[in-house]
GROMACS .gro file of C-alpha atoms in nm:
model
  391
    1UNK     CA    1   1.887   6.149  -1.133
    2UNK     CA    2   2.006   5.921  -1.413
    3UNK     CA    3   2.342   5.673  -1.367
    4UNK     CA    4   2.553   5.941  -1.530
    5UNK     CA    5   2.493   6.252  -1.263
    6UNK     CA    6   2.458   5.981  -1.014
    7UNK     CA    7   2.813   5.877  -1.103
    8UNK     CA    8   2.957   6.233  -1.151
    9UNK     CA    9   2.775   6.361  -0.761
   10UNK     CA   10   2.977   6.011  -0.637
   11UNK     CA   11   3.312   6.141  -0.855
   12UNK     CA   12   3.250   6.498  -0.700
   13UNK     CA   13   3.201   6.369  -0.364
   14UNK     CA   14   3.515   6.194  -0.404
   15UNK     CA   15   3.696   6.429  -0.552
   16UNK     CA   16   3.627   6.681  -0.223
   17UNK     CA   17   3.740   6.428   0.036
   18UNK     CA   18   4.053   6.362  -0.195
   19UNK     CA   19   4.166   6.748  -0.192
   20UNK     CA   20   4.068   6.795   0.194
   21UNK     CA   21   4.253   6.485   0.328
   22UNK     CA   22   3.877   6.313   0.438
   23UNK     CA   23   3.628   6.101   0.384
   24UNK     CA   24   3.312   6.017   0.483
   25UNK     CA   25   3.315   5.918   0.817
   26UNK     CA   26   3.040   5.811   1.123
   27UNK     CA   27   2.975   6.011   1.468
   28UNK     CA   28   3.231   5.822   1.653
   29UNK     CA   29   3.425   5.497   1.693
   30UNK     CA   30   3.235   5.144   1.743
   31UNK     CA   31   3.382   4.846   1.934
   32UNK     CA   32   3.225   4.526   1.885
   33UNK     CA   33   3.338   4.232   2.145
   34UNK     CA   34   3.578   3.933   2.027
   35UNK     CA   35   3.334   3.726   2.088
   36UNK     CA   36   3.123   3.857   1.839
   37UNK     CA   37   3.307   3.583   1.577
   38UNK     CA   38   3.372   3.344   1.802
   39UNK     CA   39   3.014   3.242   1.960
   40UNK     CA   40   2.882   2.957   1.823
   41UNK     CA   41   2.564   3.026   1.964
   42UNK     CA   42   2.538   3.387   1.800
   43UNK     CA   43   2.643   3.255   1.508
   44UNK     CA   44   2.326   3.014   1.480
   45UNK     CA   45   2.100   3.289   1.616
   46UNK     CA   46   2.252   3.470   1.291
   47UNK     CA   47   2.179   3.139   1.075
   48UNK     CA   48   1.834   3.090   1.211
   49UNK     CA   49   1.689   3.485   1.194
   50UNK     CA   50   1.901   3.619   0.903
   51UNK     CA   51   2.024   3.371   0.645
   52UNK     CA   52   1.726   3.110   0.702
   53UNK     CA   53   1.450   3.407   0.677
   54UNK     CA   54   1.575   3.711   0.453
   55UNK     CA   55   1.542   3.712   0.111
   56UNK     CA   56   1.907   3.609  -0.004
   57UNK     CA   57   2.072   3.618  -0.370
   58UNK     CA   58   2.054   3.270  -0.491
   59UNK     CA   59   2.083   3.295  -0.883
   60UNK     CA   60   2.096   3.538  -1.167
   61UNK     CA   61   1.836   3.603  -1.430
   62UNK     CA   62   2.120   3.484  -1.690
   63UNK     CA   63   2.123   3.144  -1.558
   64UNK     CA   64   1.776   3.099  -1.545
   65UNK     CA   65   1.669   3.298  -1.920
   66UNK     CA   66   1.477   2.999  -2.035
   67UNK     CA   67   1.170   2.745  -1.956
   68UNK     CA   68   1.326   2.482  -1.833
   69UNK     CA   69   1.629   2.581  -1.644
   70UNK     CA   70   1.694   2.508  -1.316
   71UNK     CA   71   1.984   2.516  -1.053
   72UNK     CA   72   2.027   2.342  -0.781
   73UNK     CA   73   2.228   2.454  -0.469
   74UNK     CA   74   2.254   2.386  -0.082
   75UNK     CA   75   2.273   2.688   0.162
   76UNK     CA   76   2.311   2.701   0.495
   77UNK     CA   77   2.231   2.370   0.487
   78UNK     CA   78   1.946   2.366   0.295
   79UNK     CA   79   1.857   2.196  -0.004
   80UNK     CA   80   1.736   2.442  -0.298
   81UNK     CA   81   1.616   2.406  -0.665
   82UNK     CA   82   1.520   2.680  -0.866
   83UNK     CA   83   1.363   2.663  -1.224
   84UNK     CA   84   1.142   2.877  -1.454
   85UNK     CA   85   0.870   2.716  -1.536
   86UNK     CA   86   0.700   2.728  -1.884
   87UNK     CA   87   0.476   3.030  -1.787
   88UNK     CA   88   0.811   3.220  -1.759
   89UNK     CA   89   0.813   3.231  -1.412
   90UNK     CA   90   1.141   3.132  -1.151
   91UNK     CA   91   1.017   2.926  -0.864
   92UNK     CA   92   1.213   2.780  -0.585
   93UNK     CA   93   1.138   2.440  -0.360
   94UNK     CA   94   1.316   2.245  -0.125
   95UNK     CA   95   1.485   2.009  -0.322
   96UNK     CA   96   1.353   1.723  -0.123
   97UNK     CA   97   1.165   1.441  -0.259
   98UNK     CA   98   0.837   1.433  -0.126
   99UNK     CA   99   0.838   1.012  -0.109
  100UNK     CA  100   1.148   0.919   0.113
  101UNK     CA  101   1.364   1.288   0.143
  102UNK     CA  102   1.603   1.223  -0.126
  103UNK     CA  103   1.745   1.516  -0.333
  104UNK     CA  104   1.544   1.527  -0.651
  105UNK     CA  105   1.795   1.714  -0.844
  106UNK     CA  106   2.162   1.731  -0.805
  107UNK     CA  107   2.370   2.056  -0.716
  108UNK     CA  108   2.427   2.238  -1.059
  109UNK     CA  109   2.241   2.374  -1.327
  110UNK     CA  110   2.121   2.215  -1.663
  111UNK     CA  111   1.782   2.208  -1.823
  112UNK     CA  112   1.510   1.948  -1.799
  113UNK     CA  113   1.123   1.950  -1.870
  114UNK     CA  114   1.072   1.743  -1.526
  115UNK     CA  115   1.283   1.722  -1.212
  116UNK     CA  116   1.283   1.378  -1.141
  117UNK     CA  117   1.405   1.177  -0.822
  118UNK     CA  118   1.732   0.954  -0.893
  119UNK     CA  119   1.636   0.712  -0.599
  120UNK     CA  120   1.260   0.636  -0.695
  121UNK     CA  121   1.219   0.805  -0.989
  122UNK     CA  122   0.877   0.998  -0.864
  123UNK     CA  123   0.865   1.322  -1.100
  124UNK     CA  124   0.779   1.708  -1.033
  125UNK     CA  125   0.631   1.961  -1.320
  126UNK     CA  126   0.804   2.323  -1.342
  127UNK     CA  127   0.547   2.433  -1.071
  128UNK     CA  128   0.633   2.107  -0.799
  129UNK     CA  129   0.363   1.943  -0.846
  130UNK     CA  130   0.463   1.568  -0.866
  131UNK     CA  131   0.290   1.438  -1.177
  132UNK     CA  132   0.433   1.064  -1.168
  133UNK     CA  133   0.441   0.798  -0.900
  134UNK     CA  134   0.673   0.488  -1.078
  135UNK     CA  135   0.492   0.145  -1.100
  136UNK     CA  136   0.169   0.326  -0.911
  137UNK     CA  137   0.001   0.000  -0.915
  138UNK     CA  138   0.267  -0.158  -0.718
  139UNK     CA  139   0.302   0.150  -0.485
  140UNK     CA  140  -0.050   0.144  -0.313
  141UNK     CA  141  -0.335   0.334  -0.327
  142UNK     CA  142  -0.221   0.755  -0.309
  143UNK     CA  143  -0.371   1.063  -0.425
  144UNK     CA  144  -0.060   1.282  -0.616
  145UNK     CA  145  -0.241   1.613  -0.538
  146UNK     CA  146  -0.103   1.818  -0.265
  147UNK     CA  147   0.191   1.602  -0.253
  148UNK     CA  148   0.435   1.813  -0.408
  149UNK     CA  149   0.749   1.976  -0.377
  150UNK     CA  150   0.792   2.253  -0.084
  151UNK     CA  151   0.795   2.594  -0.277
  152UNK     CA  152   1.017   2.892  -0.066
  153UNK     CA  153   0.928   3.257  -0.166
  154UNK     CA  154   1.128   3.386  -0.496
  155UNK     CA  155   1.138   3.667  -0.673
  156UNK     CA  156   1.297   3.782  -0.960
  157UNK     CA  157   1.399   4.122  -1.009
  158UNK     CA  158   1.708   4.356  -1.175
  159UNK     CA  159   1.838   4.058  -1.340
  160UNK     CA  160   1.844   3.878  -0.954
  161UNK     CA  161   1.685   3.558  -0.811
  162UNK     CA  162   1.618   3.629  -0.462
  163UNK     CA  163   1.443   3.323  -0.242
  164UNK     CA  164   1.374   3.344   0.154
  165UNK     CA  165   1.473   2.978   0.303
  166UNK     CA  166   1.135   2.970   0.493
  167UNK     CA  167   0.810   2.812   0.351
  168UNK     CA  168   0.507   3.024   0.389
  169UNK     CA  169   0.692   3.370   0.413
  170UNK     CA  170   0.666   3.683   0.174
  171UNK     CA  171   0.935   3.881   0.003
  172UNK     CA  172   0.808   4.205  -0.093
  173UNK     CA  173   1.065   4.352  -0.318
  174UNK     CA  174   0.941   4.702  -0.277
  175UNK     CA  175   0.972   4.686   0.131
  176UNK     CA  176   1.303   4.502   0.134
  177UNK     CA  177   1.567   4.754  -0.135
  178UNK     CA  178   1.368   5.047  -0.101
  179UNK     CA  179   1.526   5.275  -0.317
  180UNK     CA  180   1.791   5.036  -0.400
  181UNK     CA  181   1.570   4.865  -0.633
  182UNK     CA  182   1.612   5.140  -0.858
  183UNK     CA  183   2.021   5.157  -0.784
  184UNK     CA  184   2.031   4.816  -0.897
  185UNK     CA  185   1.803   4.844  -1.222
  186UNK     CA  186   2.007   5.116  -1.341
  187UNK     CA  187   2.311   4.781  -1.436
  188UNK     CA  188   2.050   4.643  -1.597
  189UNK     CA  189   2.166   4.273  -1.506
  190UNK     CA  190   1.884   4.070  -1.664
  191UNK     CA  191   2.053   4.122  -1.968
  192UNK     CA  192   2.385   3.986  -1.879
  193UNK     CA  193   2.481   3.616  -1.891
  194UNK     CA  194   2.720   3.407  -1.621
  195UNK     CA  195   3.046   3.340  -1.783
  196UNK     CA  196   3.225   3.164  -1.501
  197UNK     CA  197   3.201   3.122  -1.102
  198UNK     CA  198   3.439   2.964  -0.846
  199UNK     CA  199   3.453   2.942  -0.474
  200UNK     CA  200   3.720   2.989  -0.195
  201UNK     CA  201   3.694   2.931   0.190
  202UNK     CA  202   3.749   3.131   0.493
  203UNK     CA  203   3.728   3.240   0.870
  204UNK     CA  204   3.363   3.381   1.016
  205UNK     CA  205   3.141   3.508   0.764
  206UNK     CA  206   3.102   3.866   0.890
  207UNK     CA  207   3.520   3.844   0.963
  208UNK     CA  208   3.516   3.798   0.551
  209UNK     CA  209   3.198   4.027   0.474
  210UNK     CA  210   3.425   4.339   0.641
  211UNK     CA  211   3.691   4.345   0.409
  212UNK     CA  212   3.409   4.441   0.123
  213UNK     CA  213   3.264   4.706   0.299
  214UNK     CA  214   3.646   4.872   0.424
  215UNK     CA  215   3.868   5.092   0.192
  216UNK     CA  216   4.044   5.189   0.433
  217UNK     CA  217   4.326   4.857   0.398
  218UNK     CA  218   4.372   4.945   0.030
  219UNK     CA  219   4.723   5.063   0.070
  220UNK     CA  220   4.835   4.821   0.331
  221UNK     CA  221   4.719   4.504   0.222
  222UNK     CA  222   4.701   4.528  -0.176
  223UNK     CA  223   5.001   4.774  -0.259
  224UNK     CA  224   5.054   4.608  -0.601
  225UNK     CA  225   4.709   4.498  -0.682
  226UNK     CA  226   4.383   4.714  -0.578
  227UNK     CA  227   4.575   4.998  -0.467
  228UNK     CA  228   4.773   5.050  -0.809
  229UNK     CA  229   4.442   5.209  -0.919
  230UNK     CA  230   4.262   5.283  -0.645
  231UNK     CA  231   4.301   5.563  -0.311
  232UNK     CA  232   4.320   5.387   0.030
  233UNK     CA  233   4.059   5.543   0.250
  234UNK     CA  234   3.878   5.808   0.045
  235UNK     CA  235   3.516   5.659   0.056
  236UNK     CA  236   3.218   5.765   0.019
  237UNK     CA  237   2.829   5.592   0.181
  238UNK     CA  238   2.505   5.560   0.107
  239UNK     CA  239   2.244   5.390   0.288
  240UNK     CA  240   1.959   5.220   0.129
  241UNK     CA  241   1.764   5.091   0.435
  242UNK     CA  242   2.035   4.743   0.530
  243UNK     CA  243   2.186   4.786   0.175
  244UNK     CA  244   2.504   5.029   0.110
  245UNK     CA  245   2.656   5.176  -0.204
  246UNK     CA  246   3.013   5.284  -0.152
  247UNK     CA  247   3.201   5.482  -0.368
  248UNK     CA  248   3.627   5.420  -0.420
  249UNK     CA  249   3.838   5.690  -0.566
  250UNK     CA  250   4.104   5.604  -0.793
  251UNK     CA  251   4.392   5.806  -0.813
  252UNK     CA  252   4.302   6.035  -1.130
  253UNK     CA  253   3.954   6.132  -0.911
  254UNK     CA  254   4.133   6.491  -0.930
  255UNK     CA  255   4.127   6.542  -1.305
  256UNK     CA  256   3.889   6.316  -1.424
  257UNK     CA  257   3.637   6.558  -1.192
  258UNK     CA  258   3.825   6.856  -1.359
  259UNK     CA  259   3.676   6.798  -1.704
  260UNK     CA  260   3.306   6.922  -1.753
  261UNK     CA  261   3.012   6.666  -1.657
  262UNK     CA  262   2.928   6.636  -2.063
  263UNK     CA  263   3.310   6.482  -2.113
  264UNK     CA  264   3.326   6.239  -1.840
  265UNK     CA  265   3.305   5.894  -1.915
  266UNK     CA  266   3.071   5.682  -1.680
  267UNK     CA  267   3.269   5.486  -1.442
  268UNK     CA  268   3.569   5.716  -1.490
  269UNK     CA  269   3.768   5.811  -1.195
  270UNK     CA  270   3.624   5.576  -0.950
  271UNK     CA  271   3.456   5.199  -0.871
  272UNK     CA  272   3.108   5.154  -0.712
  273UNK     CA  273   3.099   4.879  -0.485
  274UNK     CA  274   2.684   4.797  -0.364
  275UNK     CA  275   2.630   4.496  -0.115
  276UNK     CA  276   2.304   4.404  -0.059
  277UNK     CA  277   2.230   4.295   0.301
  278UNK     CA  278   2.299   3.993   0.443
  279UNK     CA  279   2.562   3.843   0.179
  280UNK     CA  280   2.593   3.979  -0.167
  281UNK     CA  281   2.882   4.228  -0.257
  282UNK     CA  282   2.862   4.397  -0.620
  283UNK     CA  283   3.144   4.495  -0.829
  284UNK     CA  284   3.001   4.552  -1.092
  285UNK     CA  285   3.022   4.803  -1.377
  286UNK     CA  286   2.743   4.979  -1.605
  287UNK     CA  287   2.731   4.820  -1.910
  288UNK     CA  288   3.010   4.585  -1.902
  289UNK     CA  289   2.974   4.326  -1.596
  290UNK     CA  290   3.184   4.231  -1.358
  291UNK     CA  291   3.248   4.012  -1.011
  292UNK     CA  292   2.973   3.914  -0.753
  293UNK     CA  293   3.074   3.776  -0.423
  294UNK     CA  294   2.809   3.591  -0.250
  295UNK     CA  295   2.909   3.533   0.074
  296UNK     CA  296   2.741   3.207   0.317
  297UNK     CA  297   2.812   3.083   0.655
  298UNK     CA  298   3.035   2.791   0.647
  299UNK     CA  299   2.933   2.408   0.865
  300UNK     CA  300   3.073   2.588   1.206
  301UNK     CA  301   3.081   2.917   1.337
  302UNK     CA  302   3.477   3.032   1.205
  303UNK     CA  303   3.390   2.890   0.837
  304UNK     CA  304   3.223   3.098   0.557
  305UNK     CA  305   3.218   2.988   0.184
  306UNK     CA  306   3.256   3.283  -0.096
  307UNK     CA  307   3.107   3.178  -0.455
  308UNK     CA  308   3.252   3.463  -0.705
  309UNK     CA  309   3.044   3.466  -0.982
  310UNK     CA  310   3.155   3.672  -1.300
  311UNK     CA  311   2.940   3.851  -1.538
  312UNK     CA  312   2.937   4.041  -1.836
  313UNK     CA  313   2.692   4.237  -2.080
  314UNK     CA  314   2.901   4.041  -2.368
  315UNK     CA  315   2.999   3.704  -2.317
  316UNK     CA  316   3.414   3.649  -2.460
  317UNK     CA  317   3.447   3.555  -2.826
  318UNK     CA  318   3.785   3.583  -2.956
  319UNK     CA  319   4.040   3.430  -2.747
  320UNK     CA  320   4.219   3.756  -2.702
  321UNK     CA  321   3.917   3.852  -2.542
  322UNK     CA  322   3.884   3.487  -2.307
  323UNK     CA  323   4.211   3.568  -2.231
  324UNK     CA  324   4.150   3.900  -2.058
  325UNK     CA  325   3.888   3.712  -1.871
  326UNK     CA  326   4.045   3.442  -1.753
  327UNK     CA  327   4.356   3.706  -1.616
  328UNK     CA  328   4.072   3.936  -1.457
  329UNK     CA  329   3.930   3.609  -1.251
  330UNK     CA  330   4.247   3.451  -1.181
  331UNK     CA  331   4.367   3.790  -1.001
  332UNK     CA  332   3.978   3.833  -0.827
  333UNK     CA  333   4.040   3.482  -0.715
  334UNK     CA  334   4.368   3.540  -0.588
  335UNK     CA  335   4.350   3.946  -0.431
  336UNK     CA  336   4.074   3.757  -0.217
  337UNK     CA  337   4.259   3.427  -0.130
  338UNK     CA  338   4.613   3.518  -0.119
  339UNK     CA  339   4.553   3.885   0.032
  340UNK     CA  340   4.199   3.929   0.191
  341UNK     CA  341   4.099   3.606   0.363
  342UNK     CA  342   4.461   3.509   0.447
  343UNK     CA  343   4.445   3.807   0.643
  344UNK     CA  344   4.090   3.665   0.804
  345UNK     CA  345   4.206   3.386   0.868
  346UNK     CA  346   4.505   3.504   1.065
  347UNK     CA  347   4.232   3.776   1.210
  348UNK     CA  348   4.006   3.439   1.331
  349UNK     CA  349   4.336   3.278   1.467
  350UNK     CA  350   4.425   3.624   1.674
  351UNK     CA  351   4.038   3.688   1.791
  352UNK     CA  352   4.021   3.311   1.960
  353UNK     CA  353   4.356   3.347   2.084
  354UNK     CA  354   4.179   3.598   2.399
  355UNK     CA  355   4.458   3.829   2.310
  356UNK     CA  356   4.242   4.107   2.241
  357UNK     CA  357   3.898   4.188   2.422
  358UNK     CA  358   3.720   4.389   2.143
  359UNK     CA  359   3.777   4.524   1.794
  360UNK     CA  360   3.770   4.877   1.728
  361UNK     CA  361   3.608   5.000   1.401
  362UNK     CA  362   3.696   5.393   1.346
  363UNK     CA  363   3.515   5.697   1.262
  364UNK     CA  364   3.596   5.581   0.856
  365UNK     CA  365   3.480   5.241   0.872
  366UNK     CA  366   3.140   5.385   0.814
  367UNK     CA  367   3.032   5.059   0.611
  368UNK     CA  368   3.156   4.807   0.880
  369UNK     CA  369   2.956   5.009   1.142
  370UNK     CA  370   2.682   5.051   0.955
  371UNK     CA  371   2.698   4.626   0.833
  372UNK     CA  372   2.681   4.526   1.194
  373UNK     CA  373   2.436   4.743   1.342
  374UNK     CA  374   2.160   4.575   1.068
  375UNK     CA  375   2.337   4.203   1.185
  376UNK     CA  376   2.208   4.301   1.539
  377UNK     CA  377   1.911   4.378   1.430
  378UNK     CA  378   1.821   4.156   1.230
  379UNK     CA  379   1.984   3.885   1.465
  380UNK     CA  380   1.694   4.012   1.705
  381UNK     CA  381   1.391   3.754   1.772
  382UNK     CA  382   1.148   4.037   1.612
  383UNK     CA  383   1.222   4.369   1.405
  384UNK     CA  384   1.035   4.685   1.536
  385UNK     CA  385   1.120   4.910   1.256
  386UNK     CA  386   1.130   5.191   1.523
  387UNK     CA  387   1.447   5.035   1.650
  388UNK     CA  388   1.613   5.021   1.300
  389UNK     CA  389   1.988   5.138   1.268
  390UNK     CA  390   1.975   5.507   1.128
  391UNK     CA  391   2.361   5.564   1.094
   0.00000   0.00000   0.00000
């Protein structure tokens, strides 16, 4: 099925639940206790086993296009440098000086032949090897080899840098999307570039990971924003292994899924939202770009940090055209600040208050059920795939 009948069975879907008063919905309703956002303990379990051994979205194929580049970045604690080396090849490594622990490069991105240590100047090739020991002869007697930087699995694939924050371990592409590989090909994101990123703050990670997965607060929380455009909950899900594709409608679903499939317009009628499991949400649009919301743990259990990074096919030229850019991330930036995670944060504030034992996620909240059944088990000391959530 190619991305235009994919789109119109979403539209048609869509366009069903929108005449019958549904939407896609799970067997029953899910309560998950308070304390589920408020454990510090749980929420290092979720550090340690998800965020510290699954492959996580670390940095696009834009910001990375040639030998030489490299970012720099801390997650969950840890230090991480990513570069592609002249072989064409993205590699990640702790960025932590082999000699006394220092960072060798700091946070950001740039370009540089070596990655060289600011404190004692000892120097690391594209691969991590470290080539140069300053003033040698004073240093002592020390074999280089082997004494390089610690590499962490990467991969590179639909335009997506994806490293696992534990030496030694594998990321099989293949095993980990499934058939969301090819969902995310299809936007052909290796050939877009990263125009412009910020970052905002809020409660408990998964507290701020539910809003992206829930249409069902359109019309309450975002009357004059989201919900100008879009239906409040008329959803559809699909389920690609941990990873989810959820379809919006927006209020011409109706006759937009009227016309005949050879005059629709791709992306007509409805958004596709995809988050790929543990942290990445993707609003993104064939052929033109859009927002990605990476989403990390915070320092403490009831802090996460959201990086929104904003893409397009075709960087801005004209400054009619930066202008429409700089709107469309200045009203991302403030839908989620001013409207989602002020509601969070109030949501943290009520949950550690003990006023309520539980929260109750319905029949329609098929993406928030669906989001914390993989948490648990991936939370889990080992994965039996027999065990795996099949909602």
């Amino acid at each position: 099925m190619d991305r235009f009948e994919d789109y119109n069975h979403i539209a048609d879907r869509l366009a069903d639940h929108a005449r019958s008063g549904t939407t896609d919905s799970a067997p029953g309703v899910m309560r998950m206790p308070a304390s589920y956002y408020l454990d510090p303990a749980l929420w290092t379990l979720e550090v340690e086993r998800i965020f510290k051994r699954l492959p996580l979205l670390l940095a696009f194929t834009g910001e990375l296009r040639q030998p030489g580049r490299y970012k720099a970045t801390k997650v969950v604690g840890v230090p991480v440098v990513m570069i592609r080396g002249r072989d064409g090849v993205v590699r990640a490594f702790m960025n932590v000086c082999r000699h006394r622990g220092a960072r060798v490069m700091e946070e950001g991105s740039g370009k540089s032949v070596r990655m060289v240590c600011p404190y004692h100047a000892w120097a690391y090739d594209d691969r991590g090897s470290l080539v140069k020991v300053a003033d040698p002869d004073k240093f002592g007697d020390f074999d280089v080899d082997g004494e390089g930087l610690t590499e962490l699995p990467c991969a590179e694939v639909a335009g997506m840098i994806l490293v696992s924050l534990t030496p030694g371990a594998v990321i099989d592409v293949d095993a980990w999307l499934g058939g969301f590989r090819e969902e995310l090909e299809k936007l052909e994101m290796d050939k877009w570039e990263v125009v412009a990123s910020q970052q905002l703050e809020t409660a408990n990670w998964k507290l701020a990971h539910d809003g992206y997965v829930d249409g069902y607060h359109i019309a309450s929380l975002h009357p004059k924003t989201i919900a100008v455009f879009s239906q409040s909950n008329v959803l559809t899900y699909d389920a690609f292994g941990p990873h989810q594709r959820i379809g919006f409608a927006h209020h011409d679903i109706l006759p937009v899924t009227g016309k005949p499939a050879a005059e629709r317009k791709l992306n007509d009628g409805l958004t596709v939202i995809r988050t790929l499991f543990p942290h990445v949400s993707l609003a993104v649009r064939h052929g033109e770009g859009g927002v990605v919301s990476q989403l990390f743990p915070g320092d403490r259990h009831d802090r996460s940090v959201t990086t929104q990074v904003f893409l397009a096919a075709k960087a801005p030229e004209t400054e009619e055209e930066k202008a429409m850019f700089d709107a469309r991330t200045k009203l991302l930036h403030d839908v989620v600040k001013y409207e989602d995670y002020a509601t969070v944060d109030g949501v943290q504030e009520g949950l550690a208050s003990g006023a309520i034992p539980d929260v109750i996620f319905g029949r329609n909240e098929v993406g928030n059920q669906r989001l914390h059944q993989w948490i648990a088990y991936y939370s889990r000391a080992s994965q039996d795939p027999a065990d795996q959530p099949t909602l």
